[in-house]
Coordinates of C-alpha atoms in Angstrom, one line a residue:
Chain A
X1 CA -41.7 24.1 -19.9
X2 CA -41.9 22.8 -16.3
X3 CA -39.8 20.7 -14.6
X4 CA -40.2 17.1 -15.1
X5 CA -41.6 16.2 -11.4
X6 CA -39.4 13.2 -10.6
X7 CA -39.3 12.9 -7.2
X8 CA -42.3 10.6 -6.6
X9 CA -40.4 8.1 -9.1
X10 CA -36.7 8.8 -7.7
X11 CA -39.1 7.6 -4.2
X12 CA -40.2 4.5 -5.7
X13 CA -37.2 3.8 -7.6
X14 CA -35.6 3.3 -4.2
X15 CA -38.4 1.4 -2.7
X16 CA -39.6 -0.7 -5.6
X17 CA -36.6 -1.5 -7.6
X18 CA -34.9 -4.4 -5.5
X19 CA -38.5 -6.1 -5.1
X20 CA -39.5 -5.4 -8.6
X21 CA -36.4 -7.0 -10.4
X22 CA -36.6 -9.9 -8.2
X23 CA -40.1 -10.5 -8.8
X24 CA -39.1 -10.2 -12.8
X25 CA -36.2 -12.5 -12.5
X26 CA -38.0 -15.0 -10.7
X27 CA -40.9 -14.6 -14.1
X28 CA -38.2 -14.6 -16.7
X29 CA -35.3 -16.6 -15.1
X30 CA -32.9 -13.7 -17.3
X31 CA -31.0 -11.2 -14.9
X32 CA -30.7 -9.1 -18.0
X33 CA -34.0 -9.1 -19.3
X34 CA -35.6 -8.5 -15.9
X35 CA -33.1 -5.1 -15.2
X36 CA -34.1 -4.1 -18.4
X37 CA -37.4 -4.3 -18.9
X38 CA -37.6 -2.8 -15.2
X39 CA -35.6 -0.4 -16.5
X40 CA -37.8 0.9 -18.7
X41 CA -41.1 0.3 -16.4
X42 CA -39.3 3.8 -14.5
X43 CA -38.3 5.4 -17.4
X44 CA -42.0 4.9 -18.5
X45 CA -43.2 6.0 -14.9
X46 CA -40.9 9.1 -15.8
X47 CA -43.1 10.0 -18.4
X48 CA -46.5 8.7 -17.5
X49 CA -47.0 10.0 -13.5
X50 CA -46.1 13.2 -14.4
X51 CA -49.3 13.1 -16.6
X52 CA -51.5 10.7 -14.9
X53 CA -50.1 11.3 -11.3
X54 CA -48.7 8.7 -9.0
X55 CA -50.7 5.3 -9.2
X56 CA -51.9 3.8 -6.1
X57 CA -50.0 0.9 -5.9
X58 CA -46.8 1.8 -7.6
X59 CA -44.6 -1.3 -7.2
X60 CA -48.0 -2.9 -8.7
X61 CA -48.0 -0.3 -11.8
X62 CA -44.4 -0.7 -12.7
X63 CA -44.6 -4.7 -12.7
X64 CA -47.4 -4.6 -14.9
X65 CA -45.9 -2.4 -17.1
X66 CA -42.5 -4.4 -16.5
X67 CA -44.0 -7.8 -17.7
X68 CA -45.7 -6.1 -20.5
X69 CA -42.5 -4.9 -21.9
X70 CA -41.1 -8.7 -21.6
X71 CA -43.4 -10.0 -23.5
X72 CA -43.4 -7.4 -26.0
X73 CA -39.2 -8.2 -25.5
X74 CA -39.5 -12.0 -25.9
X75 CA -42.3 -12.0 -29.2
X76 CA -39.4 -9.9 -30.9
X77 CA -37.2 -12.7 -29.8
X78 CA -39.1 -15.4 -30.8
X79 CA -38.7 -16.6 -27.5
X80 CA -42.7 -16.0 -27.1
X81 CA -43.6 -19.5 -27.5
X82 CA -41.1 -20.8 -24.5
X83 CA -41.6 -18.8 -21.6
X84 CA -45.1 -16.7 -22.4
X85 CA -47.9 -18.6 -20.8
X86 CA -45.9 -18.6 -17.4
X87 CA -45.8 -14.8 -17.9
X88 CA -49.2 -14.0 -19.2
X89 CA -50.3 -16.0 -16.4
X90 CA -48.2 -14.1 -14.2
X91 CA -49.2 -10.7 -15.2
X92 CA -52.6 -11.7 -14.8
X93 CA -52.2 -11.9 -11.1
X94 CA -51.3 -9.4 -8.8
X95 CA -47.9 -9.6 -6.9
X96 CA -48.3 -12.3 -3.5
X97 CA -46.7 -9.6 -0.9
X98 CA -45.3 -12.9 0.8
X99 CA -43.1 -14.2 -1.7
X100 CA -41.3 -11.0 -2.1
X101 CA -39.0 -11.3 0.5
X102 CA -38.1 -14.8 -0.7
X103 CA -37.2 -13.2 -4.4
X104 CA -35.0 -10.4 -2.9
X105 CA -32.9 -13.3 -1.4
X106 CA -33.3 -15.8 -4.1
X107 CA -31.6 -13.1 -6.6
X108 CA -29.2 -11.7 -3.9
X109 CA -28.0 -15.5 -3.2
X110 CA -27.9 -15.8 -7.4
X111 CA -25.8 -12.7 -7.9
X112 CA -23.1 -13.7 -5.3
X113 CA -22.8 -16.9 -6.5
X114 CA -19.3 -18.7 -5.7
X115 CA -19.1 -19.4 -9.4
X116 CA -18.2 -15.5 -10.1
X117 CA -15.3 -13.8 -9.3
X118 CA -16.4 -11.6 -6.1
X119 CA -15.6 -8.5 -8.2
X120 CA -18.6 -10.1 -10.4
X121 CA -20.4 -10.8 -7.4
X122 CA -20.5 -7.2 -5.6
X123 CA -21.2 -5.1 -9.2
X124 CA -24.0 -7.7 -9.9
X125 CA -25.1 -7.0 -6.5
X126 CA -25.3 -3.5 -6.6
X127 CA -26.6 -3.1 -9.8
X128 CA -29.3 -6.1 -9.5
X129 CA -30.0 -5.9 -6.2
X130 CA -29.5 -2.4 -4.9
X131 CA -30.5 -0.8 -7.9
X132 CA -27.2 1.8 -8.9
X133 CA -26.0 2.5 -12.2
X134 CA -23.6 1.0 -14.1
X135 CA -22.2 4.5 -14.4
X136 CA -22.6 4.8 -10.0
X137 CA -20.9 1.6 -9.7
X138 CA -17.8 2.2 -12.4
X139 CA -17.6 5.8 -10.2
X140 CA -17.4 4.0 -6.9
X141 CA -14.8 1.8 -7.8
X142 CA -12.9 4.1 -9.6
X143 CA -12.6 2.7 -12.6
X144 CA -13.8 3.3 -16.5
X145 CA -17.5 3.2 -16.8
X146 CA -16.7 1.0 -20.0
X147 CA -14.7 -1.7 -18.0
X148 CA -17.8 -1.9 -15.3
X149 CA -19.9 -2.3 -18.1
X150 CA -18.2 -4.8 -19.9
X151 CA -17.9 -6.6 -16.0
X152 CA -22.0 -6.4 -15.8
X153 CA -22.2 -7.9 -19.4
X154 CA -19.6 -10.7 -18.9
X155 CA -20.9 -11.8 -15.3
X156 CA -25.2 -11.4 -16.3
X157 CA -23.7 -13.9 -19.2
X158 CA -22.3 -16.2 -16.8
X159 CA -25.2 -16.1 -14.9
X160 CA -27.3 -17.2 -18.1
X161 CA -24.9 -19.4 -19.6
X162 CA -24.1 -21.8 -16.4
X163 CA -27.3 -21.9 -15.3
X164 CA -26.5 -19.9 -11.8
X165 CA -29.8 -20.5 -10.2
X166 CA -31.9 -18.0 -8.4
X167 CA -32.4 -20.0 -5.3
X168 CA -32.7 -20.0 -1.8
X169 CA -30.3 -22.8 -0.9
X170 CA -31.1 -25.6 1.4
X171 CA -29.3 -27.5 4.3
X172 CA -25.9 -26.8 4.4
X173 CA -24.9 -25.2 1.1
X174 CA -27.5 -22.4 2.8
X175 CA -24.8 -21.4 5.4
X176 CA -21.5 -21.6 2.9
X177 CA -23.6 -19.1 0.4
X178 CA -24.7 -16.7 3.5
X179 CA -21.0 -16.7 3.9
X180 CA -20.3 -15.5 0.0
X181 CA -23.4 -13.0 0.8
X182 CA -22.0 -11.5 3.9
X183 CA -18.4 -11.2 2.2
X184 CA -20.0 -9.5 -0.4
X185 CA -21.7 -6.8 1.5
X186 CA -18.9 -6.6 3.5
X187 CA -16.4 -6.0 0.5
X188 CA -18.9 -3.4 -0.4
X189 CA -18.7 -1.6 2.4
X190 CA -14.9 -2.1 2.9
X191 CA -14.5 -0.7 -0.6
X192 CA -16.9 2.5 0.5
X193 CA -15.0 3.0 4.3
X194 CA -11.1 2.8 3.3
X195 CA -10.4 2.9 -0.4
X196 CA -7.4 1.0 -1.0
X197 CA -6.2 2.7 -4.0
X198 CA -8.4 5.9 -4.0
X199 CA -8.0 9.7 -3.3
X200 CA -10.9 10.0 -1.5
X201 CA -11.0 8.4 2.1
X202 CA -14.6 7.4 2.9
X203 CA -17.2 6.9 0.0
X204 CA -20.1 6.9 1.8
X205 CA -23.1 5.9 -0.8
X206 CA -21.4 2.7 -0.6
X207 CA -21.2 2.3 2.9
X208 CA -25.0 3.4 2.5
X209 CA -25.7 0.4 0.1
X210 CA -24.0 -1.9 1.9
X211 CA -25.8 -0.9 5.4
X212 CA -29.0 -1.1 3.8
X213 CA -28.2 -4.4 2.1
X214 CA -26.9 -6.0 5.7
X215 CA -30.3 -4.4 7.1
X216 CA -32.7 -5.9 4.6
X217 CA -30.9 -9.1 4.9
X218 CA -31.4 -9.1 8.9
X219 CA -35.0 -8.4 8.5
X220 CA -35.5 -11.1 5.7
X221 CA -33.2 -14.3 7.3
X222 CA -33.6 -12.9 11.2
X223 CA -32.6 -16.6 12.4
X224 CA -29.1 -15.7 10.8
X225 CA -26.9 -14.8 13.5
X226 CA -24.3 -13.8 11.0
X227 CA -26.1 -11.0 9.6
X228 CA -26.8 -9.4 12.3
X229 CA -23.4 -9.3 13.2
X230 CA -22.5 -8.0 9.6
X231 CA -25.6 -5.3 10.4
X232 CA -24.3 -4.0 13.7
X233 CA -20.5 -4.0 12.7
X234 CA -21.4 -1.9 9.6
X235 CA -23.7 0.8 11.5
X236 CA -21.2 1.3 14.5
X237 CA -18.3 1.7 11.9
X238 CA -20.1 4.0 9.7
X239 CA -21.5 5.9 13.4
X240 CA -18.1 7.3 12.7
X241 CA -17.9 8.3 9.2
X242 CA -18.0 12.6 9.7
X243 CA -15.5 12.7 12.0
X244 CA -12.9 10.1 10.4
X245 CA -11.5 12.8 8.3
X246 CA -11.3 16.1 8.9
X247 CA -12.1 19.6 6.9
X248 CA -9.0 19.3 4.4
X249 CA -9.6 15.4 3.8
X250 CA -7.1 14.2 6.2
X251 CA -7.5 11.0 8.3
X252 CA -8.3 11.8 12.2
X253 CA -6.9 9.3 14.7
X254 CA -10.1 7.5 16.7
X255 CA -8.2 9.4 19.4
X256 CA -8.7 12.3 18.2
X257 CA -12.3 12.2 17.1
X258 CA -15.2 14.1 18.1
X259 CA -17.2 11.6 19.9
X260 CA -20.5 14.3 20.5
X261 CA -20.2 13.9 16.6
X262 CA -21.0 10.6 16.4
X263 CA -24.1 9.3 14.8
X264 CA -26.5 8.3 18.1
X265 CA -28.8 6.8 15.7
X266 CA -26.3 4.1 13.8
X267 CA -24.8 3.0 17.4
X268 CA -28.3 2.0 18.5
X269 CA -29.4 0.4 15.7
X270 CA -26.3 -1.6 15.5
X271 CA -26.0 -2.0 19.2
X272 CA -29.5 -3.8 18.5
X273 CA -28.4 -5.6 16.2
X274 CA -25.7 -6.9 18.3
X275 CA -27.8 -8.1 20.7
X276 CA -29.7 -10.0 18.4
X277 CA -26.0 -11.6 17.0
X278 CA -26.0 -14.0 19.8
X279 CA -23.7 -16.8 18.2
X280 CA -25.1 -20.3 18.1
X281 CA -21.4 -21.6 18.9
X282 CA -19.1 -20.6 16.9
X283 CA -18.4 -16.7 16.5
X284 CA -18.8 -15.1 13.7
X285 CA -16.1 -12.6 12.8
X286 CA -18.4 -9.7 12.1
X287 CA -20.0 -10.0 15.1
X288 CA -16.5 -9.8 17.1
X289 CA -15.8 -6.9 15.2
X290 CA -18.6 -5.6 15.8
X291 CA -18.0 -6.0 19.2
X292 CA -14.6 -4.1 18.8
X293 CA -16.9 -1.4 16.7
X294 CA -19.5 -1.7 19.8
X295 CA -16.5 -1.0 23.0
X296 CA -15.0 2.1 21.1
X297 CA -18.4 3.9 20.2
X298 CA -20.0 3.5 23.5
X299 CA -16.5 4.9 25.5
X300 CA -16.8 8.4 26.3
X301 CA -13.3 9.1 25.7
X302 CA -10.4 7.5 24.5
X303 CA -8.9 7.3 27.8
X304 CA -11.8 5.8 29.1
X305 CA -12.1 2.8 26.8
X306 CA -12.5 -1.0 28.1
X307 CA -9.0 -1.9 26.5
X308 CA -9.1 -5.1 28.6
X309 CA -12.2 -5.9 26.5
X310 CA -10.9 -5.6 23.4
X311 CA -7.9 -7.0 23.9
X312 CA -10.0 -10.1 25.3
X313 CA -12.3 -9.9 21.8
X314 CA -8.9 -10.3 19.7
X315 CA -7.9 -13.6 21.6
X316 CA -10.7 -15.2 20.7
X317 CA -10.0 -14.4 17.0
X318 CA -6.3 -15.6 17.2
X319 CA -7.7 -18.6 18.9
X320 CA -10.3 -18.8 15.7
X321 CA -7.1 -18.5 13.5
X322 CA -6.9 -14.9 13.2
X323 CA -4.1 -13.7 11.4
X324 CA -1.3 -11.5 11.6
X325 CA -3.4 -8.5 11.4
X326 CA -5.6 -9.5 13.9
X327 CA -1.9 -9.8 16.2
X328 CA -1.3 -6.1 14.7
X329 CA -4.3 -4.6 16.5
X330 CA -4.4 -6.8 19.3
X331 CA -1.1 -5.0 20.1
X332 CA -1.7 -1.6 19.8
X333 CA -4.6 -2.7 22.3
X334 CA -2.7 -4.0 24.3
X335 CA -0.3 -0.7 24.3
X336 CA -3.5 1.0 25.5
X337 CA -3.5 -1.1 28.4
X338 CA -0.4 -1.7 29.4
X339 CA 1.9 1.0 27.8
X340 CA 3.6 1.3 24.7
X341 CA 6.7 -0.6 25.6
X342 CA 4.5 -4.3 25.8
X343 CA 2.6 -3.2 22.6
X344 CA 5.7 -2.4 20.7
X345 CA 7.1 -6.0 21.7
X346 CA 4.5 -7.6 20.5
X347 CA 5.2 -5.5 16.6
X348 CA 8.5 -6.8 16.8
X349 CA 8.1 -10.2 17.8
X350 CA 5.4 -9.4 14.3
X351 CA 8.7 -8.7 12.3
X352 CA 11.4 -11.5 13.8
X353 CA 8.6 -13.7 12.2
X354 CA 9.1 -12.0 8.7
X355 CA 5.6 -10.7 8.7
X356 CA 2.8 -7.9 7.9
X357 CA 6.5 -6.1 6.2
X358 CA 4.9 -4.9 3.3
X359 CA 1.9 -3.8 5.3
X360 CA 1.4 -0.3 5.9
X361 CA -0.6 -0.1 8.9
X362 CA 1.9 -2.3 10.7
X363 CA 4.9 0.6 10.5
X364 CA 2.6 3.3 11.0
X365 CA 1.2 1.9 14.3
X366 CA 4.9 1.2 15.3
X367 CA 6.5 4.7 14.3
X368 CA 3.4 6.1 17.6
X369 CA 4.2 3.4 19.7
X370 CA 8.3 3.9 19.4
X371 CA 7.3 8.2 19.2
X372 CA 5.6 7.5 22.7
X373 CA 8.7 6.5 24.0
X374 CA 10.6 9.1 23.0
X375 CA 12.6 7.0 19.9
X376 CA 12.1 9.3 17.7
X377 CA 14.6 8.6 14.9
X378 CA 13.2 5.0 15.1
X379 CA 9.8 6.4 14.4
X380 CA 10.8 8.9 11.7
X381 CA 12.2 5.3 9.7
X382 CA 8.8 3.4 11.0
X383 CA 6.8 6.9 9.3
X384 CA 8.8 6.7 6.2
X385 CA 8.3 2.7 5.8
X386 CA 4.8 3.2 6.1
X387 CA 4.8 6.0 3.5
X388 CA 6.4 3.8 1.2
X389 CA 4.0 0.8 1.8
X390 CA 0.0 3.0 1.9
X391 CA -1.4 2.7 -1.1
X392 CA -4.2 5.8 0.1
X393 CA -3.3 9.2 -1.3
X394 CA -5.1 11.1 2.1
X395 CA -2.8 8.5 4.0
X396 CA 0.0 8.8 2.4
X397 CA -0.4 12.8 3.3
X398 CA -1.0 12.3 6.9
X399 CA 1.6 10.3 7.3
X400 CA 4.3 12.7 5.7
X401 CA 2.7 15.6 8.0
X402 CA 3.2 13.2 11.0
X403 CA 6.6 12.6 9.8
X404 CA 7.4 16.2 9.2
X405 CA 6.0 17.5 12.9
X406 CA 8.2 14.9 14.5
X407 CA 11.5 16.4 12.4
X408 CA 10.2 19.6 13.1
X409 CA 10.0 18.9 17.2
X410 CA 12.9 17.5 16.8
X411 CA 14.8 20.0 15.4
X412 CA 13.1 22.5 17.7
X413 CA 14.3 20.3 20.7
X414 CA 18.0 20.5 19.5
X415 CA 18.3 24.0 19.4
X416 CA 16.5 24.7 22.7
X417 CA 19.5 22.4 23.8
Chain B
X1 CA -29.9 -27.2 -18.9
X2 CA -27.0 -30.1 -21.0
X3 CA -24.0 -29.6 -18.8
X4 CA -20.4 -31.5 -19.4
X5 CA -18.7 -32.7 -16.7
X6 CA -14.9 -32.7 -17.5
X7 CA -12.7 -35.0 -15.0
X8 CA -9.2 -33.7 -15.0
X9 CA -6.4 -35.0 -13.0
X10 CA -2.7 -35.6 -12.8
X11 CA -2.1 -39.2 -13.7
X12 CA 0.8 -39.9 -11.3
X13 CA -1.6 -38.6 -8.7
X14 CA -4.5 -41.2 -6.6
X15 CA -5.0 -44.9 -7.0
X16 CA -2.4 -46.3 -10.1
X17 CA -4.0 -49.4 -12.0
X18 CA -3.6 -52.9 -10.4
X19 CA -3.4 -52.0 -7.0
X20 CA -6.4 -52.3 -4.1
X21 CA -6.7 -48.6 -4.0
X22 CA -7.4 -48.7 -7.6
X23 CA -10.1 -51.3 -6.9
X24 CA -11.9 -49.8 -4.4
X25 CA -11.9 -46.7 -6.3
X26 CA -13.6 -48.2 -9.5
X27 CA -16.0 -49.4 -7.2
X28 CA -17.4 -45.7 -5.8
X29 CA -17.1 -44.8 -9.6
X30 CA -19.5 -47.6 -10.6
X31 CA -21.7 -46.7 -7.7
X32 CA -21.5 -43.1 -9.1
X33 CA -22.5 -43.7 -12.2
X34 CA -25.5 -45.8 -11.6
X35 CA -26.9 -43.4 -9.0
X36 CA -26.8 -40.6 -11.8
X37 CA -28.2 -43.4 -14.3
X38 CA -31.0 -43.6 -11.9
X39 CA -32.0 -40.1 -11.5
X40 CA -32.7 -40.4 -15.6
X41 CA -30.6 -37.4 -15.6
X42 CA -27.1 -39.3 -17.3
X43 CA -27.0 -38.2 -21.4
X44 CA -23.7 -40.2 -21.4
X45 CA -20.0 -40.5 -19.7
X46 CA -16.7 -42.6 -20.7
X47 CA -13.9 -42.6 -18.9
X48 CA -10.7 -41.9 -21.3
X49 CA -7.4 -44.2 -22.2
X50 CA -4.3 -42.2 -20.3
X51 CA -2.4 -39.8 -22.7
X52 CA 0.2 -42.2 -23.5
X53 CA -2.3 -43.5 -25.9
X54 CA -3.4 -40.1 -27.6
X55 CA -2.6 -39.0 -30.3
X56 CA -2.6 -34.9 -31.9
X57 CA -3.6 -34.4 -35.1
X58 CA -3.3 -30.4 -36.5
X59 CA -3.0 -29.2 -40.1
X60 CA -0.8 -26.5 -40.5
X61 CA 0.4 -24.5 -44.0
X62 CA -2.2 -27.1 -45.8
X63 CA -0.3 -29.9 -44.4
X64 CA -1.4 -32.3 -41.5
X65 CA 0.7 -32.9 -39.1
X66 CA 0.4 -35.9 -36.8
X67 CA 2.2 -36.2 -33.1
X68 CA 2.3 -38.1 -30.3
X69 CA 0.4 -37.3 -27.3
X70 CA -1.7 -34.5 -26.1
X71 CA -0.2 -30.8 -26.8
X72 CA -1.3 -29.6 -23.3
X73 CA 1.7 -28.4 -21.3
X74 CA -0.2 -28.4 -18.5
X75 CA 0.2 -31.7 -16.0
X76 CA -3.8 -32.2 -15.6
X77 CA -5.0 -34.0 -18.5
X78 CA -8.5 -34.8 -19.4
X79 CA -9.3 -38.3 -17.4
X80 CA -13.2 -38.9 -18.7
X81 CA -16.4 -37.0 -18.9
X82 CA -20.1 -37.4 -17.8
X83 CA -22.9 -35.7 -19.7
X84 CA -25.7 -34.8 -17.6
X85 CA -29.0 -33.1 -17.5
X86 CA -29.7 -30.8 -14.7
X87 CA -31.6 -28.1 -13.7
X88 CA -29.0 -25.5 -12.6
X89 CA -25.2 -25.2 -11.6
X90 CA -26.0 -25.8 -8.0
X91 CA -27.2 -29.4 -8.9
X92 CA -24.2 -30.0 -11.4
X93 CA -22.2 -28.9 -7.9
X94 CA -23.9 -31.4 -6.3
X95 CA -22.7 -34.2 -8.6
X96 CA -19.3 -32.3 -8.8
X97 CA -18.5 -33.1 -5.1
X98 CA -19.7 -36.5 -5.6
X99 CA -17.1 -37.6 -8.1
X100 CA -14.5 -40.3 -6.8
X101 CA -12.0 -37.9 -8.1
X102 CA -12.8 -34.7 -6.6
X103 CA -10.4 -34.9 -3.6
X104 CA -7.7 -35.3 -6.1
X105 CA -8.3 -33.4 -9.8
X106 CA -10.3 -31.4 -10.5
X107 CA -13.5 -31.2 -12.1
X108 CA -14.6 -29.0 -14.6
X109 CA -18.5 -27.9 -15.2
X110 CA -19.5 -26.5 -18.6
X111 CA -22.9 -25.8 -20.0
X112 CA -23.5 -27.4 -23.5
X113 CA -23.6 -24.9 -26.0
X114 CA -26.8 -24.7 -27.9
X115 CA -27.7 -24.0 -30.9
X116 CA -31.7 -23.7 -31.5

């Protein structure tokens, strides 16, 4: 028997499927009934192109075939009567290439809507909108492919249930939901760059999903600052991605990296998209991140990094109200810059104020700045708060062997003595 | 799309009955109501007695057991409901953030249930 010759439908499946369910959705007004019917427009293209070969127009063949399978769908469901003329006078005409755009966002904007929980909102997303699997998605979060399943079912009823629109919004309520949008993407590719709870350090097919979401949604809303921002701040964070950890798994300081290593490509696609992130006032935080991002991957050491810059980009967020952990990074900036001693000041004035306690980061950046100045049995307790706090297995490990060197050094110190 | 409106609030919180707060607070709800009447979109709305005046009513090993007041241990009680036809949750938003109450309770959106 040959091999079944997927590849031209894997190819369209990446293409087609975000414009294709969004096209359906705005047909059927049903999340559910568009992904599934879709669904089984590729699983018939699975079969049939093998046969027949690739059709032409691919996108066109699988929503004919797509519609055709809702209507055979809705006559079973005796729903025929409500909804089939719009659709039999939709599949009669072939899909306007202008409107597409407008779907893709219309059903993006409906699957982060602020009446789901965000957890709702980014599996909806990925599975609607990106086109993964439920059985992708539950792997990427680490969690039972049951329990993301039963989060798809709950939050597509939701959807149906309360009438969550498929809409572009207007006026105002347009800039609060690009707001839910961009937290969404960016939750995405948070979850994909530092796993909170996970053994793995960097899962990049989600940093990929979220990338090309932020992409597609500067191309299709290019008068929103804020997604550019979101744009460039992923792509120069991900530039990173092969050298943040190295052969055994283990987290590399940005010190430390390879910078010939870094991806050339992602840093000039999100330093374009930077440019294009000019705010219209008020700053966006991605796009001062991004700026952050921007300073460290265009330095060609660490050494020779504009610390002054940085530093400068983290007072404007404490003006904005940044928070504590915006004061945490500021200060190891500012350690660059003026020596560990003023950074370290700036942790502790962090602690007499009862905050960022529980917060690993905030010990481990302390235990390098107090090891920099030779306190080392202060940093051996900062190391072993921080252990105690990270939440990361690879971490957790780096930290212990950062830990153990300094015990070791230290030991070796006093018996050279 | 039938949606429900449900206007919850704590009753010791906002304007109190009798006093000029009170009045000018009937007044936006009037002016609520009558733009929504407008739009053709009201199906109906009432504006409920506090809980002082309610009554419980559950039957329990066959028997029926009458009580005082509502059983909700929670402080936010049920104030008054609108009933309102609309095409989607962002419109039922819209008429969210226009009730008098919002900046003090909280109001509740849920689709009718159907049944056809």
């Amino acid at each position: 028997m040959p091999p079944p010759a997927l590849s031209s439908v894997d190819a369209a499946f990446r293409r087609e499927w975000p414009q294709l369910v969004a096209t359906l959705v705005r047909d059927l007004r049903d999340l559910e009934l568009a992904e599934d019917v879709a669904q089984e427009a590729f699983m018939e293209a699975a079969r049939r192109w093998r046969i027949d070969g690739t059709p032409d127009r691919p996108g066109a063949w699988l929503l004919t075939t797509a519609r055709r399978r809702a209507i055979d769908r809705m006559r079973r469901a005796q729903r025929f009567e409500e909804r089939i003329p719009a659709l039999v006078e939709a599949a009669e005409r072939p899909p306007p290439d202008d409107v597409l755009a407008d779907d893709q966002l219309a059903l993006l904007f409906g699957c982060c809507h602020p009446a789901l929980t965000i957890e709702a909102q980014v599996a909806l997303t990925l599975r609607a909108v990106a086109g993964l699997s439920t059985t992708q998605i539950a792997h990427a979060f680490l969690v039972p492919e049951a329990t993301m399943a039963k989060r798809l079912v709950r939050a597509k009823h939701k959807v149906r249930a309360a009438g969550i629109p498929f809409a572009i919004p207007e006026g105002e309520l347009m800039h609060d939901r690009l707001t839910a949008v961009c937290a969404v993407v960016y939750a995405i590719f948070t979850e994909g760059h530092a796993s909170t709870s996970g053994a793995t350090l960097v899962r990049g097919s989600l940093c990929d999903e979220a990338i090309w979401l932020a992409e597609t949604l500067a191309e299709l809303a290019p008068r929103e600052p804020e997604l550019h921002g979101l744009a460039a701040l992923c792509l120069l964070t991900d530039a990173r991605r092969a050298t943040r950890v190295d052969s055994d798994g283990q987290p590399v300081l940005l010190a430390n990296q390879d910078r010939s290593r870094w991806d050339r490509t992602k840093i000039e696609r999100g330093l374009s998209h930077l440019h294009q992130a000019s705010p219209a006032g008020r700053h966006s935080v991605y796009r001062l991140q991004a700026i952050i991002a921007a300073v460290h991957t265009t330095a060609p050491t660490w050494e020779e990094t504009e610390w002054r810059a940085i530093v400068a980009v983290y007072d404007v967020m404490l003006e904005q109200g940044g928070g504590p952990v915006v004061e945490l990074n500021r200060a190891a900036a500012l350690a660059e810059l003026k020596g560990p001693a003023v950074g370290l000041a700036q942790l502790d004035s962090l602690a007499d104020r009862g905050l960022l306690g529980d917060y690993h980061y905030f010990h481990s950046a302390r235990a390098e700045l107090l090891r920099r100045l030779d306190r080392f049995s202060e940093a051996l307790t900062a190391y072993e708060r921080a252990i105690e706090w990270c939440q990361n297995d690879s971490e957790r490990d780096w930290l212990q062997g950062r830990h153990d060197e300094l015990t070791a050094n230290e030991a070796g110190r006093a018996g050279a003595s | 799309m039938k949606y429900a409106l449900l206007l919850y609030g704590d009753e010791a919180v906002g304007p109190q009955m009798g006093t000029p707060e009170m009045d000018a607070e009937m007044a936006q709800w009037f002016a609520f109501t009558e733009e929504l009447g407008a739009t053709g979109k009201m199906l109906g709305g009432e504006a409920l007695q506090p809980i002082a005046t309610a009554s419980t009513v559950r039957i329990r090993d066959g028997k029926t057991v009458t009580q005082d007041g509502p059983f909700a241990e929670t402080k936010e009680a049920l104030g008054g409901f609108y009933l309102i036809e609309a095409d989607n949750l962002d419109e039922m938003i819209a008429w969210a953030e226009k009730i008098p109450s919002v900046g003090y309770g909280t109001v509740e959106i849920r689709p009718i249930m159907s049944f056809d």
